[in-house]
Coordinates of C-alpha atoms in Angstrom, one line a residue:
M1 CA 14.4 -13.9 -4.5
K2 CA 16.8 -11.6 -2.9
N3 CA 15.5 -10.0 0.3
D4 CA 16.8 -6.5 0.3
F5 CA 14.6 -5.6 3.2
E6 CA 16.4 -7.9 5.6
K7 CA 19.8 -6.9 4.2
D8 CA 19.1 -3.2 4.6
L9 CA 17.5 -3.7 8.0
G10 CA 20.7 -5.4 9.2
Q11 CA 22.8 -2.5 8.0
I12 CA 20.7 0.0 10.0
M13 CA 20.7 -2.2 13.1
N14 CA 24.4 -2.2 13.1
K15 CA 24.7 1.6 13.2
E16 CA 25.1 1.6 17.0
K17 CA 26.8 5.0 17.2
E18 CA 23.9 6.8 15.7
I19 CA 21.3 5.5 18.1
P20 CA 21.0 6.5 21.8
V21 CA 20.6 3.5 24.1
T22 CA 17.1 4.4 25.2
V23 CA 16.0 5.0 21.6
R24 CA 17.6 1.8 20.5
Q25 CA 15.4 -0.1 22.9
A26 CA 12.4 1.4 21.4
F27 CA 13.7 0.7 18.0
D28 CA 14.3 -3.0 18.8
Q29 CA 10.6 -3.3 19.6
S30 CA 9.6 -1.4 16.5
Y31 CA 12.0 -3.5 14.3
E32 CA 10.5 -6.7 15.6
S33 CA 7.1 -5.3 14.8
I34 CA 8.2 -4.4 11.2
R35 CA 9.8 -7.9 10.8
A36 CA 6.7 -9.6 12.0
K37 CA 4.5 -7.6 9.7
T38 CA 6.6 -8.6 6.7
K39 CA 6.5 -12.3 7.6
K40 CA 3.1 -12.9 9.2
K41 CA 0.1 -14.0 7.3
K42 CA -2.2 -11.1 6.9
V43 CA -5.7 -11.1 8.1
Q44 CA -7.9 -12.3 5.3
F45 CA -9.9 -9.7 3.5
I46 CA -12.6 -10.8 1.1
W47 CA -13.6 -7.8 -0.9
K48 CA -16.8 -8.1 -2.9
R49 CA -16.8 -5.9 -6.1
A50 CA -19.7 -4.0 -4.8
A51 CA -18.1 -3.3 -1.4
A52 CA -16.9 0.2 -0.6
A53 CA -13.3 1.0 0.2
A54 CA -12.4 0.1 3.7
C55 CA -9.7 1.6 5.9
A56 CA -7.4 0.2 8.5
L57 CA -5.4 2.5 10.8
I58 CA -2.3 0.9 12.2
A59 CA -0.4 2.8 14.8
T60 CA 3.1 1.6 15.4
G61 CA 4.5 4.8 16.8
V62 CA 7.7 5.1 18.7
V63 CA 9.3 8.3 20.1
L64 CA 12.3 9.2 18.1
S65 CA 15.0 11.9 18.3
N66 CA 17.5 10.7 15.7
E67 CA 16.8 12.1 12.2
H68 CA 19.4 9.8 10.6
V69 CA 17.7 6.7 12.0
M70 CA 14.2 8.0 11.0
A71 CA 15.4 8.6 7.4
G72 CA 16.8 5.1 7.3
I73 CA 13.7 3.4 8.6
N74 CA 11.5 5.3 6.2
G75 CA 12.9 3.3 3.3
F76 CA 11.6 0.0 4.9
L77 CA 8.0 0.8 5.3
H78 CA 6.3 -0.9 2.5
F79 CA 3.2 -2.2 4.4
G80 CA 4.9 -5.6 4.4
D81 CA 4.3 -5.9 0.7
K82 CA 7.1 -7.7 -1.2
G83 CA 5.9 -6.2 -4.5
I84 CA 6.1 -2.7 -3.3
E85 CA 9.4 -3.4 -1.7
Q86 CA 10.7 -4.6 -5.1
A87 CA 9.3 -1.4 -6.7
V88 CA 10.8 0.9 -4.1
N89 CA 14.2 -0.8 -4.3
N90 CA 14.1 -0.2 -8.1
G91 CA 13.5 3.5 -7.6
F92 CA 9.8 3.5 -8.4
T93 CA 9.0 6.5 -6.2
Q94 CA 8.5 10.1 -7.0
E95 CA 9.6 12.9 -4.7
D96 CA 7.0 15.6 -4.2
H97 CA 7.9 17.9 -1.3
S98 CA 4.5 19.7 -1.7
T99 CA 3.8 21.6 1.4
A100 CA 0.7 23.5 2.8
A101 CA 0.2 25.1 6.2
D102 CA -3.1 25.9 8.1
Q103 CA -4.2 25.7 11.8
N104 CA -0.6 25.8 12.9
I105 CA 0.0 22.4 11.2
T106 CA 2.3 22.0 8.2
I107 CA 1.6 19.0 6.0
T108 CA 4.0 17.8 3.4
L109 CA 3.4 15.2 0.7
D110 CA 6.9 13.9 0.7
R111 CA 6.8 11.3 -2.0
H112 CA 4.5 8.8 -3.7
F113 CA 4.3 5.9 -6.1
S114 CA 1.4 4.8 -8.3
D115 CA 0.6 2.4 -11.1
H116 CA -2.7 0.8 -12.2
N117 CA -2.8 -1.5 -9.2
K118 CA -1.6 0.5 -6.2
I119 CA -0.9 4.0 -4.9
G120 CA 1.3 4.8 -2.0
L121 CA 1.4 8.3 -0.3
Y122 CA 3.9 9.4 2.3
F123 CA 3.1 12.5 4.4
K124 CA 4.9 14.4 7.1
L125 CA 2.9 16.4 9.5
S126 CA 4.5 19.1 11.7
F127 CA 2.6 20.5 14.6
E128 CA 3.6 24.0 15.7
D129 CA 2.2 23.2 19.2
A130 CA 3.8 19.8 20.0
S131 CA 1.8 19.6 23.2
I132 CA -1.2 18.5 21.1
L133 CA 0.6 15.2 20.7
K134 CA 1.0 14.5 24.4
N135 CA -0.2 10.9 25.0
V136 CA -1.2 10.5 21.3
K137 CA -1.9 7.0 20.0
A138 CA -2.4 7.8 16.4
V139 CA -2.8 10.6 13.8
S140 CA -4.9 10.3 10.6
M141 CA -6.2 12.7 8.0
D142 CA -9.6 13.3 6.3
Y143 CA -8.5 13.8 2.7
R144 CA -9.6 13.4 -1.0
L145 CA -7.2 12.5 -3.8
K146 CA -8.4 14.1 -7.1
N147 CA -6.7 13.6 -10.4
G148 CA -6.1 16.2 -13.1
D149 CA -9.4 15.3 -14.8
G150 CA -11.3 16.1 -11.7
E151 CA -12.0 12.5 -10.8
Y152 CA -11.9 11.6 -7.1
I153 CA -9.8 8.5 -6.8
D154 CA -9.6 8.0 -3.0
E155 CA -11.8 9.7 -0.4
N156 CA -10.8 8.9 3.2
I157 CA -13.5 10.8 5.0
P158 CA -16.1 10.0 7.8
D159 CA -19.7 9.2 7.1
T160 CA -20.6 12.8 8.2
K161 CA -19.1 14.2 5.0
P162 CA -20.5 13.5 1.5
L163 CA -18.5 11.8 -1.2
K164 CA -17.6 14.0 -4.2
G165 CA -16.9 11.0 -6.4
N166 CA -18.6 7.6 -6.9
N167 CA -15.9 5.5 -5.2
Q168 CA -15.3 3.4 -8.3
Y169 CA -11.6 2.8 -8.1
L170 CA -10.5 1.4 -4.8
S171 CA -10.8 -2.1 -3.3
S172 CA -9.0 -1.3 -0.1
S173 CA -7.0 1.4 1.7
E174 CA -4.5 0.9 4.5
H175 CA -3.2 3.7 6.7
Q176 CA -0.4 3.8 9.2
N177 CA 1.6 6.0 11.4
S178 CA 5.0 4.4 11.1
L179 CA 7.0 6.8 13.3
Q180 CA 6.1 9.6 15.7
D181 CA 8.6 12.2 16.8
V182 CA 6.2 13.5 19.5
K183 CA 8.8 15.7 21.2
S184 CA 9.3 17.9 18.2
G185 CA 5.8 17.6 16.9
N186 CA 6.5 15.6 13.8
I187 CA 4.4 12.7 12.5
Q188 CA 4.7 10.4 9.6
Y189 CA 1.5 9.2 7.9
E190 CA 1.3 6.7 5.1
V191 CA -1.4 5.5 2.8
L192 CA -1.6 2.4 0.6
A193 CA -4.6 2.3 -1.8
T194 CA -5.3 -0.8 -3.9
S195 CA -7.4 -1.6 -6.9
N196 CA -8.1 -5.3 -7.4
D197 CA -9.3 -4.5 -10.9
G198 CA -6.0 -2.9 -11.8
M199 CA -7.9 0.2 -13.0
L200 CA -6.3 3.1 -11.1
P201 CA -6.1 6.2 -13.3
D202 CA -2.9 8.2 -13.9
L203 CA -2.2 10.8 -11.2
K204 CA -1.2 13.5 -13.7
G205 CA -2.2 16.9 -12.3
A206 CA -3.5 15.2 -9.1
V207 CA -4.1 17.1 -5.8
V208 CA -4.5 15.7 -2.3
E209 CA -7.2 17.9 -0.6
V210 CA -6.7 17.5 3.2
E211 CA -9.8 18.6 5.2
S212 CA -9.0 17.5 8.7
V213 CA -6.3 16.2 10.9
N214 CA -7.4 13.7 13.5
V215 CA -5.4 13.1 16.7
F216 CA -6.4 10.0 18.7
Y217 CA -5.7 9.6 22.4
D218 CA -6.4 7.0 25.1
K219 CA -10.0 6.0 25.8
E220 CA -11.1 6.7 22.3
K221 CA -10.7 10.5 22.7
L222 CA -10.3 12.4 19.4
K223 CA -9.2 15.9 18.6
K224 CA -10.4 16.8 15.1
I225 CA -8.6 19.9 13.6
N226 CA -10.4 21.2 10.5
G227 CA -8.6 23.2 7.9
S228 CA -7.5 23.3 4.3
W229 CA -4.3 21.8 3.0
D230 CA -4.0 21.3 -0.8
L231 CA -0.9 19.3 -1.9
Q232 CA 0.1 18.9 -5.5
V233 CA 1.2 15.4 -6.6
T234 CA 4.3 15.7 -8.8
E235 CA 3.9 14.3 -12.3
K236 CA 5.8 11.2 -13.2
N237 CA 9.1 11.4 -15.0
K238 CA 10.8 8.8 -17.2
E239 CA 12.9 7.5 -14.3
T240 CA 9.9 6.6 -12.1
S241 CA 7.3 5.6 -14.7
G242 CA 8.1 1.9 -14.7
K243 CA 7.0 -0.6 -17.2
T244 CA 4.1 -3.0 -17.8
V245 CA 4.5 -6.6 -18.9
Q246 CA 1.5 -8.6 -20.1
Y247 CA 1.1 -12.4 -20.0
V248 CA -1.4 -14.6 -21.9
M249 CA -2.4 -18.3 -21.5
K250 CA -0.2 -20.7 -23.3
D251 CA -3.0 -23.3 -23.6
A252 CA -6.6 -22.0 -23.8
V253 CA -8.0 -25.3 -22.6
S254 CA -8.2 -25.2 -18.8
N255 CA -10.7 -24.9 -16.0
I256 CA -9.0 -21.6 -15.3
L257 CA -9.6 -18.9 -17.9
V258 CA -7.2 -15.9 -17.5
S259 CA -8.5 -12.8 -19.1
K260 CA -5.9 -10.4 -17.7
A261 CA -2.4 -11.0 -16.4
E262 CA -0.5 -7.6 -16.3
A263 CA 2.6 -7.0 -14.3
N264 CA 3.1 -3.5 -13.1
P265 CA 5.9 -2.1 -11.0
T266 CA 4.1 -2.9 -7.7
S267 CA 2.2 -6.1 -8.5
L268 CA 0.8 -8.6 -11.0
N269 CA -2.9 -7.9 -11.6
L270 CA -4.9 -11.0 -12.4
I271 CA -8.4 -11.4 -13.6
F272 CA -9.6 -15.0 -14.2
S273 CA -12.7 -17.1 -14.0
L274 CA -13.3 -20.6 -12.7
N275 CA -15.8 -23.0 -14.2
K276 CA -17.8 -23.4 -11.0
V277 CA -19.6 -21.1 -8.5
Y278 CA -17.7 -21.1 -5.2
E279 CA -19.8 -19.9 -2.3
D280 CA -17.0 -20.2 0.2
E281 CA -14.4 -17.6 -0.4
N282 CA -11.9 -19.3 1.9
V283 CA -11.5 -22.1 -0.7
I284 CA -9.7 -19.5 -2.8
A285 CA -8.2 -17.0 -0.3
D286 CA -4.6 -17.7 0.4
H287 CA -4.5 -20.4 -2.3
I288 CA -3.6 -18.2 -5.2
K289 CA 0.1 -18.0 -6.3
V290 CA 2.3 -17.6 -9.4
I291 CA 5.6 -19.4 -9.9
D292 CA 8.2 -18.0 -12.2
E293 CA 10.6 -19.9 -14.5
D294 CA 13.2 -20.0 -11.7
G295 CA 10.8 -21.7 -9.3
D296 CA 10.2 -18.6 -7.1
E297 CA 6.7 -18.3 -5.7
F298 CA 4.6 -15.2 -5.3
A299 CA 1.6 -15.9 -3.2
S300 CA -1.6 -13.9 -2.6
D301 CA -2.0 -12.2 0.8
G302 CA -5.6 -13.3 0.8
S303 CA -7.0 -10.0 -0.6
F304 CA -9.1 -10.3 -3.7
S305 CA -12.5 -9.4 -5.2
M306 CA -15.0 -11.9 -6.4
D307 CA -18.0 -12.1 -8.7
R308 CA -20.3 -15.0 -9.4
K309 CA -22.3 -15.1 -12.6
K310 CA -23.4 -17.6 -15.3
N311 CA -22.1 -20.6 -13.3
K312 CA -18.6 -19.1 -13.1
T313 CA -16.6 -17.5 -10.3
I314 CA -14.5 -14.5 -11.4
I315 CA -11.5 -13.4 -9.3
Y316 CA -9.7 -10.1 -9.3
A317 CA -6.4 -10.0 -7.4
N318 CA -2.9 -8.5 -7.1
L319 CA 0.1 -10.7 -6.4
P320 CA 3.6 -9.5 -5.4
F321 CA 5.2 -10.4 -8.7
T322 CA 6.2 -7.2 -10.5
S323 CA 7.4 -6.0 -13.9
Y324 CA 10.9 -5.8 -12.3
N325 CA 10.8 -9.7 -11.9
D326 CA 12.0 -10.5 -15.3
S327 CA 10.4 -13.8 -16.3
S328 CA 9.2 -15.0 -19.7
K329 CA 6.7 -17.4 -18.3
L330 CA 4.6 -18.0 -15.2
T331 CA 2.5 -20.7 -13.7
L332 CA -0.7 -19.6 -12.1
V333 CA -1.7 -22.0 -9.4
I334 CA -5.0 -22.1 -7.4
E335 CA -4.3 -24.9 -4.9
G336 CA -6.9 -27.6 -4.9
I337 CA -8.5 -26.3 -8.1
G338 CA -5.9 -26.3 -10.9
E339 CA -3.1 -24.4 -12.7
V340 CA -2.4 -22.7 -16.0
E341 CA 0.8 -21.7 -17.7
L342 CA 1.2 -18.0 -18.8
V343 CA 3.7 -16.7 -21.3
K344 CA 5.0 -13.2 -21.9
K345 CA 3.0 -11.5 -24.7

C-alpha cells in the first residue's frame, strides 16, 4: 500500500529555505517522534464493553515560528493511524472555521472528520496573553460534543463535573497537542474518538461546548480557565461524506462467526464471535488482521472490546482497512485461532 505519509514528509523535510536552522533542529526531533509514532507498536488497550471512555493526553509540542511549516505538518497528524491517513488523503475532512472567544482566549474548530467508527476534531487556541504559556507542557480542554438531536456523544470532563449524557458511544478517546507556537500564543489541540461498536451517530447540527481550558506546567501545576465557547460543527457535504462497504462471510461454517464487517472511510468495523471463552485478552490482542485480494495486510493496533457469554467470546474492533481500499474480498485472520473469507455484499 502506498505510503503517502512518508512521501509527503520527505517533501516537507526538503523545504530547507522555509525553515530557520534553530527551528529545523526542533523539527527534526519532532519528525522523528511522528515517524516513531506511526511505526511503533501501540500500547495495548483492552476495552471492556462496560468500561467508560478513557483519555490519553500526549504532548509533543515544539516552539514554532514558521506558519508555512506548521500548515504542512498539520496534514500529517493522524494519530499514527493508517486508516485515518487514507481517509484524510482522500479528502475525507470537513472545514469548519467555527470560532468563539471568552476569557481572552479564542478557540476555533478548524476541521473535523467523522463516520460510524471514528471522529477527529482539530482545534486552534489563541491566547491573547501569551505569557500564560510560558513553560507550558500541554494544553487541554474540558468539552462536550452534542449532536443535533441533543445527544452527548463525547464528554471530556473531570470527575468534578457531572455527565449530561450516558456515555454510550465511545470506547476510547485520544488527545494531543501536536504543535505549540508559544511565542505568539497559539496552540493546536486534536481529538480522536473511537467506537469499537461502530455506532457513532451523525454529527448533523452538532456543537462542541467548551467549558474550560487547562494549561499544564512543570511539577503537575495546572491553570484552569473556565469560560464558555460553543463551536458549531459544519454539516457534511457530498464531497466529504464518504462511502460504506459491507462484507459478509463466504462460508458460514467456521469457528469464527462474523456478524458485521463494514468498511467506512476511516476503518473497517468488525464484530465477530469465537466458539470458546477466552479469559486472556492477550491471546487476541495484536493477533487480528485482514488481508485484501492483493495480499496487503491491515493489522489491529491491539484496541478492541470484548464480551463473554454463552460459551462464546465476542470481539468488537476497528482495523485500518477503509472503504477507499477497493477490494472485493478479504480474509479475516485471528492468528492461532483461525481465519474466514469475506466477500463484498
